[in-house]
């Protein structure tokens, strides 16, 4: 666990230099720091560059009083990279018992950022800290290689002591077998939210069917993007046994393999009876012939069974080849509850202007917006560019020629609209949002 040794040194030096400067009362400074910390959203998977986090880190460098007041806020999310970090956290909990009620999230990763490595300290964490973090609600495992025998059977039992952990996030991880993933999920009895991103599995074909996690029926939110087929198959079975309310699903590939097609559609169908909010991340690298788009959507992205769908979001990655698929996707939706759907264009950070220009050209030339209008009778369209949680505006509404072109393309199909442009940490994101005029009740959760 990082203890910010440089912070302590800077803080002690700053206290002597600021003796003559006028100061606010310590209580007021503390309230200001608390206010900044309250706006730090820990739900983001990545906090690097977050302005609230940077502000808190800067506060810790001001003086000794500010350092100690900020210390607890900065430990709401703890990052453990090896066994020494686990031991350090355990020792700190003994020395400062108050910290046990502060830690909300724990991130367990390999030692080298950006590279997968063994996480032997996962078992150490479970054994040493079971029952000592009563407010822990989220465990993240990332940048890791999970080999056979990495955790003892009893270590999985220790994880059950974290009885308030409702979210498990697994990102950039290679499992040696699908049974390990099922056992990890089952070890957290209160889990309601599962996030799997770029999860691979060395075991391509399980020797025997894996038992479903005992807590499958409790799962409410599933976010899955770019996972191995074996992982996806397990998630299909879990979804069939649960009552999902929200599904975020990453769809990629060439859409030519029958097995891939059935697997994509299988996951969509697994939660169709209960999913109210659906997000599709479509990253197809190749275009589909215009004559086969409808059959492709029918086979891979058929939402006709989603009778409780309330909100649909579609996110397209460059080169946005799936833009022409959207009317075919929307036309199959039978839900009477559908109130809004949005289309987001994920532009490349180093080609933002060119990508945005391409998006506007599509809107001007292909008539997709008009087609969507015909398929969404009773809806109005608002268009804007969404802003990331730590982004800056790059194009003010009404001041860019691209903005005017985009406004014109949308106005041609829907009438007057407003548009503003924002950049994100990774590029520009365009958000086109359709909202029903009439009030539609959300389907009640069962």
Steps between C-alpha positions, in 0.01 A plus 500: 500500500635839402567710807599825320835543675578803284174655615603483863836661426345782303235555765752538782702747292198705404387550862807707590485714185136600547525614861463872415229460235138569608301178541139392513397313814588130478133405531408699188792355304386155603149567375635619165702181465196292596296680233760421231514136614119470490507579127754226421303231319657163579266324257738580215718200425797729420571807714829604340482869417175557690504867613344424839764238573777735387356774723504269802857395426600866478328573832712232663813695402398832661582438864494237773139573607374476145697182440340318793151630414541382139662169595174311560329638190787377281462151642140439402649304209812299587732350237687181594777388263679234706506323837696785660212735417256258666715475813539879509122547484447243775755677721344840433157367595637391836664837559204706377178304560293784354634413154306172501177695454647726230614253232222451244691344211804278460692459173721191472741496207839382384813697584555648154241740366371405155636144517335185626686330784424251778284625787610264775402765753129449426492201735706694753250786487205265557665321793650802679219752457185288520257678733728804541348723229133520599413774246672345198253496208712440189792272411687557174747249354702636207816451296529146632582144402308243702682166490399161640545490878530877536242494781437228754147365538477652848592843361176507302321437829667804655358721223148423627585706811482814284124490531434851361695457175234548233726572201771284344705648215741286296705679235792390282525160669586154366342209689642149472153344519139610493442323833724758670277784382185319612653431842608863541151630417338248733729603788334843532146440632385863471620556142244680281724666239753311284742678266716297258728681256761328283484173695671206330501132591781253426255210513319531169274196544402407859527127566168497684221755558585750774255534788319831504604743776266475799419872482406506129135579571599821683685660208336825384767678290733334249767685303690278258734610224754307296514174694598148395227270362519274807447802727210620289337155514516505881349850509215383276414228752526743793274751320240230435489425873478865606264795453735753338385861501796649312725347233806663341626277220802540271444360151796456264638280227410448137148364556559211263545201732179320588635407844592862579160613380311255715714593803433874456128448460494246783627756752247758381217246523611374842392823672228606256214431740624744765756747357375860512822683405721366220827640366661350189867576432546414132859481376469321168805569283345403168185621327207277412353500150186714490300203372593289804472760779148396593586131518817581699299694757236227511766243580729694734318803650131412509329682788146383424483301826589798722144579602598697812765718333482860620829648380737402219847645440715405202868595500687482172877484466686641203455438205129495600408229249199398711331841460283363219390208720322719754161534323494121462574457871239753611227369269504162674437637850151403620515650850216737593722648772777635274541866588844599372795378303829662414778451247855587602796528262832417665758700302874443512689747720764580235252526212206668673433769238519259204282242675242763594498628143433145381208465741343822376548396138315175571212694651483728198514231233355167608152595627532283811363775727186528287466123508528503878231767518259275309577211733463707820166674447407710801862574590698820492874524451752692704860488390813591692849379564541336838772611737725259686534552876832681452477645149524844344286662233665511158217638284247746639144461374437714194861609448625214283428427135476132594247592764294686238514206260397256771217731605387521138504123453290451811267789430429354158348191660367630832477876507695743725753346739795599717852363481819559699833323472710351776821303518571203723820354637516267197340716233171654394166338570186594308167428665176499302206445731138417422240560771129422492263794530238310691571382851569130516524317828805291562422132545497413866781282628386160612 
